[in-house]
Short mmCIF file of C-alpha atoms and ligand atoms in Angstrom, two decimals:
data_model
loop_
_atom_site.label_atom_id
_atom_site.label_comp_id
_atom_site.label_asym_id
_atom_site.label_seq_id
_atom_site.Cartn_x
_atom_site.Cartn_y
_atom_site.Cartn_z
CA UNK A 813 61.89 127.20 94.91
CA UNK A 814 58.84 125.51 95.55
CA UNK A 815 58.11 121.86 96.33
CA UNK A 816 54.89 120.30 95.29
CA UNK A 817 53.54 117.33 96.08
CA UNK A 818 50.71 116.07 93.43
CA UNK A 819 48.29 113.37 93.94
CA UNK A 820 46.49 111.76 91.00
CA UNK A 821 43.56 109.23 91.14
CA UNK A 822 41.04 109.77 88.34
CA UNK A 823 40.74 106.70 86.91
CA UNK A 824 42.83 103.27 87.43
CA UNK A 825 46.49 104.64 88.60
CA UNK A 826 46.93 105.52 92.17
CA UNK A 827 49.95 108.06 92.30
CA UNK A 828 52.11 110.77 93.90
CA UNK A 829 55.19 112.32 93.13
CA UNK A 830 57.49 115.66 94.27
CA UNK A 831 58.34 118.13 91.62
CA UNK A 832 60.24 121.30 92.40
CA UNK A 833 59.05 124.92 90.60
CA UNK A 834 57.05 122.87 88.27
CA UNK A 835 59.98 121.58 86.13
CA UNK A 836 62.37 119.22 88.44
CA UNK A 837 60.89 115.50 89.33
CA UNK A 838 61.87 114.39 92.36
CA UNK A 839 60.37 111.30 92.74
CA UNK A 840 57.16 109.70 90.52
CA UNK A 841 55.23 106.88 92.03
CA UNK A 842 52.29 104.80 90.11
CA UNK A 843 50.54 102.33 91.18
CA UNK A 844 48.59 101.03 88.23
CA UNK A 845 45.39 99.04 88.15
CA UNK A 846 45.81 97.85 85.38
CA UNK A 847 46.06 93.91 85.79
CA UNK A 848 42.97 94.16 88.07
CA UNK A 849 40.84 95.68 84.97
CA UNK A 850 42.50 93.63 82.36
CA UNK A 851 40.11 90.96 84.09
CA UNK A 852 37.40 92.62 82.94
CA UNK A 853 38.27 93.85 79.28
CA UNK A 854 38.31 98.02 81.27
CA UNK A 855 38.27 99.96 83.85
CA UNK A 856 35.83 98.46 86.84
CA UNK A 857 35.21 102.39 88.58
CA UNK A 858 34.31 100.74 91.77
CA UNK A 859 36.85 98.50 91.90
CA UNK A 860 39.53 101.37 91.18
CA UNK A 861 37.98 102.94 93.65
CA UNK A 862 38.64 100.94 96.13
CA UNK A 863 42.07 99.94 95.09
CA UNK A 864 42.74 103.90 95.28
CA UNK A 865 41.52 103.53 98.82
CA UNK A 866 43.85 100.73 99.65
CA UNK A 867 47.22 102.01 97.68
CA UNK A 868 47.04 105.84 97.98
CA UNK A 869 48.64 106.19 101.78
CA UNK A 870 51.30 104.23 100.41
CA UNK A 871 52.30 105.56 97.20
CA UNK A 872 52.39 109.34 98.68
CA UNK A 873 54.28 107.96 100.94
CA UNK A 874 57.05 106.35 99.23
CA UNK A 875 57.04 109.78 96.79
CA UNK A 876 58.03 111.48 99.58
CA UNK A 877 61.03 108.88 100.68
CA UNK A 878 62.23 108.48 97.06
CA UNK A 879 62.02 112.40 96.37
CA UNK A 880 63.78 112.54 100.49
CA UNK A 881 61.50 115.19 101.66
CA UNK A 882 59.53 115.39 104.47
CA UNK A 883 55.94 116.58 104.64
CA UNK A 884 57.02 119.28 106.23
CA UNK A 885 59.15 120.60 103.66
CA UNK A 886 56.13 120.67 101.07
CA UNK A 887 55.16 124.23 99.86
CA UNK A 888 51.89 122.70 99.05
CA UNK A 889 49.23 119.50 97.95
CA UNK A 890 47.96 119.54 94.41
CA UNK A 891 45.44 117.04 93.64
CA UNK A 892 43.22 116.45 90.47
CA UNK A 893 39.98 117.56 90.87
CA UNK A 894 38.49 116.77 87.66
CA UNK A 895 37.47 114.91 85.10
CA UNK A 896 37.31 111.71 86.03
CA UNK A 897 35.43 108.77 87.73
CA UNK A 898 33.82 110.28 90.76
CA UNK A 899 34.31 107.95 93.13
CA UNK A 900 38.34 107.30 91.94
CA UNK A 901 38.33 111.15 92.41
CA UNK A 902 36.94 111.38 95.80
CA UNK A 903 39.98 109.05 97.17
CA UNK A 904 42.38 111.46 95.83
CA UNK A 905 40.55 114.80 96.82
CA UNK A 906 39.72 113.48 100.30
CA UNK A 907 43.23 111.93 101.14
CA UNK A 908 44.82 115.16 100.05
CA UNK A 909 42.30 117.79 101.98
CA UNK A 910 43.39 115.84 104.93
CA UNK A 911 46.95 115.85 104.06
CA UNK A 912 47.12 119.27 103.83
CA UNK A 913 44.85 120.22 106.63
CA UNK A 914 47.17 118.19 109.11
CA UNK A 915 50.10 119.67 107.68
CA UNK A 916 48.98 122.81 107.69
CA UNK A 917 50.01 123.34 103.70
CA UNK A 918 47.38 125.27 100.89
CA UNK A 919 46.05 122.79 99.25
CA UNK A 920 45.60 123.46 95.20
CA UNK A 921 43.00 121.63 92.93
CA UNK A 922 44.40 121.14 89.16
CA UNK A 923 42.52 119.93 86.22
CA UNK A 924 43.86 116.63 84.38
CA UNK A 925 43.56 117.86 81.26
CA UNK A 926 45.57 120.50 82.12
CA UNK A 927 47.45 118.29 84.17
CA UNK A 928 49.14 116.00 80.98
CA UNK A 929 50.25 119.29 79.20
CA UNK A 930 52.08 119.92 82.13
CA UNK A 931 53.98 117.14 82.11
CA UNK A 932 55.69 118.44 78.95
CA UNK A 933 57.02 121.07 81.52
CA UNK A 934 59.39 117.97 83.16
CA UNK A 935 61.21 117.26 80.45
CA UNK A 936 61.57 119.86 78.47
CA UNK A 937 62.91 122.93 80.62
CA UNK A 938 63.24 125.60 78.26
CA UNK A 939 59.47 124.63 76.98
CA UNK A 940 57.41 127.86 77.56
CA UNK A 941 54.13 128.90 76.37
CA UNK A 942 52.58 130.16 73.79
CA UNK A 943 52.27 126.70 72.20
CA UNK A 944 49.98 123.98 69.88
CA UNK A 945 49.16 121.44 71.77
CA UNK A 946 46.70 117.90 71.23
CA UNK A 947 46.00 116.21 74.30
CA UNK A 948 45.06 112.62 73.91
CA UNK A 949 44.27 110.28 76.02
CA UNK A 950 41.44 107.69 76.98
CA UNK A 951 38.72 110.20 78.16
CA UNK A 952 39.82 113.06 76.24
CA UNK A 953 40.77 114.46 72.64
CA UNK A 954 41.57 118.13 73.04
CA UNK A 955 43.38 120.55 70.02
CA UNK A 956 44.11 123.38 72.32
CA UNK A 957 46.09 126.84 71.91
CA UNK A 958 48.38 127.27 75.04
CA UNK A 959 48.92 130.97 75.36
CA UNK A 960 50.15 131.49 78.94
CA UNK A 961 50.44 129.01 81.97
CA UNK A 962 46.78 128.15 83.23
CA UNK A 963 45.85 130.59 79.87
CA UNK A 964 44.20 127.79 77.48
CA UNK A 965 41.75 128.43 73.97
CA UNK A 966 39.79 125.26 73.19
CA UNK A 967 40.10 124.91 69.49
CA UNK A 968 38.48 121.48 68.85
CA UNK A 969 37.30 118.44 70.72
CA UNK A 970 36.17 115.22 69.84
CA UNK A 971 32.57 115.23 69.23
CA UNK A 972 31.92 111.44 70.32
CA UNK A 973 34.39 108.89 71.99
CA UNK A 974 38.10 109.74 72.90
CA UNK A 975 41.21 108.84 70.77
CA UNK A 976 41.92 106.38 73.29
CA UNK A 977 38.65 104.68 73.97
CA UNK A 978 38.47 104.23 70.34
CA UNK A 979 42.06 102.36 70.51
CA UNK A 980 40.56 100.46 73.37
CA UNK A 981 37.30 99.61 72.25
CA UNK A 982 38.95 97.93 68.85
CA UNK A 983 41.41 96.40 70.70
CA UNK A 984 38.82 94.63 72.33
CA UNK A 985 36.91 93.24 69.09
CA UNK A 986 40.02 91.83 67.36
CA UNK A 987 41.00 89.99 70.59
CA UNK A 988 44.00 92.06 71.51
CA UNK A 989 42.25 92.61 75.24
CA UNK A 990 43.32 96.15 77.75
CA UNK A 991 44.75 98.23 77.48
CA UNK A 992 44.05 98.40 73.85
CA UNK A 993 46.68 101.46 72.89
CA UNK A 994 49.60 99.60 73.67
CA UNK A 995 48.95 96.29 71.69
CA UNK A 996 47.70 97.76 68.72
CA UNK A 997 50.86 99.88 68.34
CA UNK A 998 52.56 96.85 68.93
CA UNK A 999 50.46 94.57 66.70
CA UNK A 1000 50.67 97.00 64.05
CA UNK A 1001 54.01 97.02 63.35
CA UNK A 1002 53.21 93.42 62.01
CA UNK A 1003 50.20 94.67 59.71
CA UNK A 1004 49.85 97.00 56.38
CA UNK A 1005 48.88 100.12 57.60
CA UNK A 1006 46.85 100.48 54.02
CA UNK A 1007 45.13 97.20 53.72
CA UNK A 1008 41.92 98.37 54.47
CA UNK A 1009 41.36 102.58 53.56
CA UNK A 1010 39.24 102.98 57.15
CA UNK A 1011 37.19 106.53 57.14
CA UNK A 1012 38.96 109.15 58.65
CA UNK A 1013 35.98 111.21 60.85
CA UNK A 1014 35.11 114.48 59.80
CA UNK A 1015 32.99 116.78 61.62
CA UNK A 1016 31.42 119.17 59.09
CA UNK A 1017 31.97 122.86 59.35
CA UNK A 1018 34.38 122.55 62.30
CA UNK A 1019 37.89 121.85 60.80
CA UNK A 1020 39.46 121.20 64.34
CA UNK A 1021 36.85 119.04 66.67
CA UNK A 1022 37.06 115.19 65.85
CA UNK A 1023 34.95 112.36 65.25
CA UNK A 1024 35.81 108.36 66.17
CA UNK A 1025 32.47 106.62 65.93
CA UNK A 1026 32.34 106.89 62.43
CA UNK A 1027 35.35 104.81 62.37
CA UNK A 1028 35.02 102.15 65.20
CA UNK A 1029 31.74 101.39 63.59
CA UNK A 1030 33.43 101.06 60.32
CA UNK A 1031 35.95 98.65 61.89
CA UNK A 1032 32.78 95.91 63.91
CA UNK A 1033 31.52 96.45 60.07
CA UNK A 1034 34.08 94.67 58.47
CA UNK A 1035 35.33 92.17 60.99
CA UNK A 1036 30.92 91.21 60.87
CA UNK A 1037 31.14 91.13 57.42
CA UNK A 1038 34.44 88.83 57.85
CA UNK A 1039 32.75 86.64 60.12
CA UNK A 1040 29.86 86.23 58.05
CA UNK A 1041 32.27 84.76 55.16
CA UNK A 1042 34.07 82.80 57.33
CA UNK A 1043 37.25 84.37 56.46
CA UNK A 1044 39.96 84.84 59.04
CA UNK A 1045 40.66 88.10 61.01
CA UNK A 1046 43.78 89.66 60.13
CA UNK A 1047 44.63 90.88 63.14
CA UNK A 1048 47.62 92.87 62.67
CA UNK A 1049 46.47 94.81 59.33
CA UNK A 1050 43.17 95.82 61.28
CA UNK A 1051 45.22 97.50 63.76
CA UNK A 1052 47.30 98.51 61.34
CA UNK A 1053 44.51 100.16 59.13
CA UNK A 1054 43.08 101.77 62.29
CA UNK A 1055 45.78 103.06 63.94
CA UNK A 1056 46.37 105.03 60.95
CA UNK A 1057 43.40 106.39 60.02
CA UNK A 1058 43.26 108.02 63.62
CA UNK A 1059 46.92 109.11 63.32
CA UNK A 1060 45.85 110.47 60.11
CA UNK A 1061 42.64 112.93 61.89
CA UNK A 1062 45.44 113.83 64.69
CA UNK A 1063 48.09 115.17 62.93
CA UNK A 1064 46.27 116.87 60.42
CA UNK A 1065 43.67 119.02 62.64
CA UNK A 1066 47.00 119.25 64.89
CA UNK A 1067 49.36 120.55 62.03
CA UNK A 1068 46.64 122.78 60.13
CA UNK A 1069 45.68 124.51 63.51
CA UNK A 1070 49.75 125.20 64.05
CA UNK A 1071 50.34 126.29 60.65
CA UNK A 1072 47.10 128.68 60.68
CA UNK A 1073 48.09 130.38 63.53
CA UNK A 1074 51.63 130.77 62.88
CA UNK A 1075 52.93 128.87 65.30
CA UNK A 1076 56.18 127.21 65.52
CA UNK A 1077 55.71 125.18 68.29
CA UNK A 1078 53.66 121.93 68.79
CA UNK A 1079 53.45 119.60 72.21
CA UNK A 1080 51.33 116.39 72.51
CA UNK A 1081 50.47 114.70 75.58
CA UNK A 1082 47.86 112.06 77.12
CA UNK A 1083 47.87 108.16 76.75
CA UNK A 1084 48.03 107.76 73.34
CA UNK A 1085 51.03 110.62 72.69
CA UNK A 1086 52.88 107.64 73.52
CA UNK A 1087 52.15 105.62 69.90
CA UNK A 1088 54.58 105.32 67.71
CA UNK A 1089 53.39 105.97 64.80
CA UNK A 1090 51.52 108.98 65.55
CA UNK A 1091 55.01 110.48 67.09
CA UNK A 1092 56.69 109.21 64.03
CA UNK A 1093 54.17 110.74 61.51
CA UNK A 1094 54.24 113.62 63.17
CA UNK A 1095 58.29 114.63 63.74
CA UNK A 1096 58.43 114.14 60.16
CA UNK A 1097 55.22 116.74 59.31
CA UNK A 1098 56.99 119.29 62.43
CA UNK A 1099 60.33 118.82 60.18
CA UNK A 1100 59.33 119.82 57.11
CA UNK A 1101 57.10 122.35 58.02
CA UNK A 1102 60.42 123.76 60.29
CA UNK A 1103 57.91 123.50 64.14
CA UNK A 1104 59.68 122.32 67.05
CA UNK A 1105 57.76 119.04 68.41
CA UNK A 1106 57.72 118.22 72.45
CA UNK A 1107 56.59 114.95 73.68
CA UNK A 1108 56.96 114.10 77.28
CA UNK A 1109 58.62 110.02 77.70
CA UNK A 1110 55.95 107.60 77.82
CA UNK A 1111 55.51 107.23 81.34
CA UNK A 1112 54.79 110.48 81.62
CA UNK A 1113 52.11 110.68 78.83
CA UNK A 1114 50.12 108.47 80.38
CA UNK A 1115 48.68 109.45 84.16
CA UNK A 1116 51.10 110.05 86.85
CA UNK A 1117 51.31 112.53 89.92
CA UNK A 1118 54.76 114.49 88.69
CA UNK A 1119 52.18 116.09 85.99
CA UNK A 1120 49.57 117.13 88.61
CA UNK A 1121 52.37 118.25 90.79
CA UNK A 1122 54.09 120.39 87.56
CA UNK A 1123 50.33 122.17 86.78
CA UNK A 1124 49.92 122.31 90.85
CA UNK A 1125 53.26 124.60 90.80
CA UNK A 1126 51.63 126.80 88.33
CA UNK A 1127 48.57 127.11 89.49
CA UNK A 1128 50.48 127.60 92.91
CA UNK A 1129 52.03 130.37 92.14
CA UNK A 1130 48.67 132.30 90.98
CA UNK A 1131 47.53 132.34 94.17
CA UNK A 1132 45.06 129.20 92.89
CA UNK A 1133 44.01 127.16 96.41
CA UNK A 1134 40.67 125.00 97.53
CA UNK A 1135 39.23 125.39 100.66
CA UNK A 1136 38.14 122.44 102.74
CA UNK A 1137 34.75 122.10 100.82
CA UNK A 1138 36.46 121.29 97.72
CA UNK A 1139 34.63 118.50 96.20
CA UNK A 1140 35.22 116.28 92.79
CA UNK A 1141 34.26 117.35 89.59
CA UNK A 1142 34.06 114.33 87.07
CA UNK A 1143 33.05 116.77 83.81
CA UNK A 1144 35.56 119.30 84.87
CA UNK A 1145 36.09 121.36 81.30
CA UNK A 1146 39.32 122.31 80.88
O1 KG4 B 1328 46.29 109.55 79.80
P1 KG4 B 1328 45.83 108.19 80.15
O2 KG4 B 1328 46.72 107.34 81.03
O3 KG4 B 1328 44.44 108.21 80.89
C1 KG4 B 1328 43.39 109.11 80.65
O4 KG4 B 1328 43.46 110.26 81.14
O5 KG4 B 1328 42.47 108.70 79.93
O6 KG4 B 1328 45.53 107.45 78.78
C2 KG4 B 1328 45.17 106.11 78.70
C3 KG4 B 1328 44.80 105.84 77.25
C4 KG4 B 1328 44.20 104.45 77.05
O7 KG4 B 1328 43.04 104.56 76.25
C5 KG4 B 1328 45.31 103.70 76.31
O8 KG4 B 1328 44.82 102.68 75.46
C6 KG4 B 1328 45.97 104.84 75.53
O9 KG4 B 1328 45.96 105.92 76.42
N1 KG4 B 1328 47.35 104.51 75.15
C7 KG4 B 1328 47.77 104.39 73.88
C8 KG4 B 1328 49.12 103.99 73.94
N2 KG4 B 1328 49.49 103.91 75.26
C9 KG4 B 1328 48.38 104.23 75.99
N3 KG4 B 1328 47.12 104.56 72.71
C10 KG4 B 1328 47.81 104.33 71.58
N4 KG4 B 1328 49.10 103.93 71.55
C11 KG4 B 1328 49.80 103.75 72.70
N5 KG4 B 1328 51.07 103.36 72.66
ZN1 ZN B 1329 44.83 111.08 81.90
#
């Protein structure tokens, strides 16, 4: 049994939590950001900075009250490392190479990417590797193989902006404001997912990387042209429209690159494996094709510390540690 205390600040959540062996949650504590940035229309990386600076002594400290351990009784500090802002990075790397140092504890660096798979880990106990797996968030769109813990083939990446930034960024334009994933599933639901057929990106000759640009541009086209006409924005069919189309490029890179290779398992994770209709759309592909799907529960698919803490375990146990130089590394590939 090990206990694991991971610390995550990459971008606008400050948080900590104790997992046991990679698999048993103790405690999960998040501070988000996210009414600060909503001020702004996104994420303000100085500003979360700072607020990492401010909240992080007391979120790892009320992980280790709610999980009742004592610092003492950690096997060892996981932190992300990378990617992510830099200077929301630094708080978290720096606060934990001190924590660890004073405690005496190995310190481990993990990868977020790497990171939201593991949350999958929490939930799911008898989840074990090999496995499909799309991790999607708002800085990354990865189609990766899982063959072993910490053993990961890139298949396909997206070759512009990230699932979620593209969410974001059109969230923004019909007046739905941040974070833009949430309220366009929600707005959706209102709206014809088919009103307007929006492109879904290709990328040619590489059947798994992804493409958003195509579409976001596609979307400022027709609300310009709207404008221009003085017709009204309808609000709900746009997000509608556009949440499908990039449900539609997920789960079909996602399900050909499972099907290709045989595999019988599939596990999403990342911000947006929390929408609705892309879990929807794709239990119903994973049942009639006869593949298990795993999802972790929305608060763990977007960031927390229990995931850093799950991949820190793994990692852990590899004999993986950072000495005292360890630095951040904001375009950390997975
Ligand atoms: O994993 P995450 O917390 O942070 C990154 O590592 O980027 O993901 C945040 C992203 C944001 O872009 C947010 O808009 C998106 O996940 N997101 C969603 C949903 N919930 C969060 N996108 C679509 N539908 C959702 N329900
Ligand atoms: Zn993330």
């Amino acid at each position: 049994m090990s206990l694991i205390l991971g610390i995550e600040s990459s971008c606008d959540e400050t948080a900590a939590a104790v997992v046991e062996s990679g698999r048993n949650m103790l405690s999960n504590v998040i501070s988000s950001q996210i009414d600060t940035h909503t001020l702004y229309g996104g994420v303000v990386p100085e500003i979360a900075s700072r607020k990492h600076m401010e909240n992080i002594t007391y979120v790892v400290r009320e992980a280790l009250l709610k999980a009742d351990v004592k610092p003492d009784e950690l096997d060892a500090v996981a932190v992300t490392a990378g990617p992510g802002l830099v200077g929301a990075l630094l708080v978290g790397v720096s606060f934990a190479k001190a924590y660890a140092y004073g405690l005496g504890k190995p310190l481990v660096p993990v990868n977020h990417i790497y990171g939201h798979i593991c949350a999958n880990f929490i939930e799911h106990p008898d989840l074990k590797p090999p496995f499909m797996c799309l991790v999607v968030s708002g800085g990354h769109t990865h189609l990766v193989y899982v063959k072993d813990y910490g053993d990961i083939e890139v298949l396909g990446r997206t070759m512009d902006d990230a699932a979620g930034e593209a969410f974001d960024k059109v969230a923004r334009v019909i007046g739905l404001g941040y974070p833009g994933g949430p309220k366009i599933d929600k707005k959706a639901h209102e709206g014809n997912p088919h009103a307007m057929e929006f492109p879904r990106g290709k990328v040619s000759g590489c059947e798994y990387d992804f493409s958003f640009s195509g579409l976001k541009s596609a979307v400022l086209n027709h609300i310009n042209g709207l404008h221009m006409r003085g017709e009204e924005i309808p609000v709900a069919d746009i997000a509608a429209s556009f949440q499908e189309s990039v449900v539609d490029s997920l789960v079909t890179r996602l399900m050909h690159a499972a099907i290709t290779r045989g595999e019988k398992k599939i596990v999403i994770a990342g911000g947006v494996a929390s929408n609705g209709r892309f879990r929807q759309r794709l239990k119903e592909e994973c049942d009639a094709k006869g593949i298990e799907l795993f999802a972790p529960s929305p608060i763990l698919c977007t960031d927390n510390g229990a995931m850093i803490a799950a991949a820190g375990y793994y990692d852990f146990i590899k004999g993986k540690r950072a000495d005292l130089k360890l630095n951040a590394y904001p375009n950390a590939m997975l």
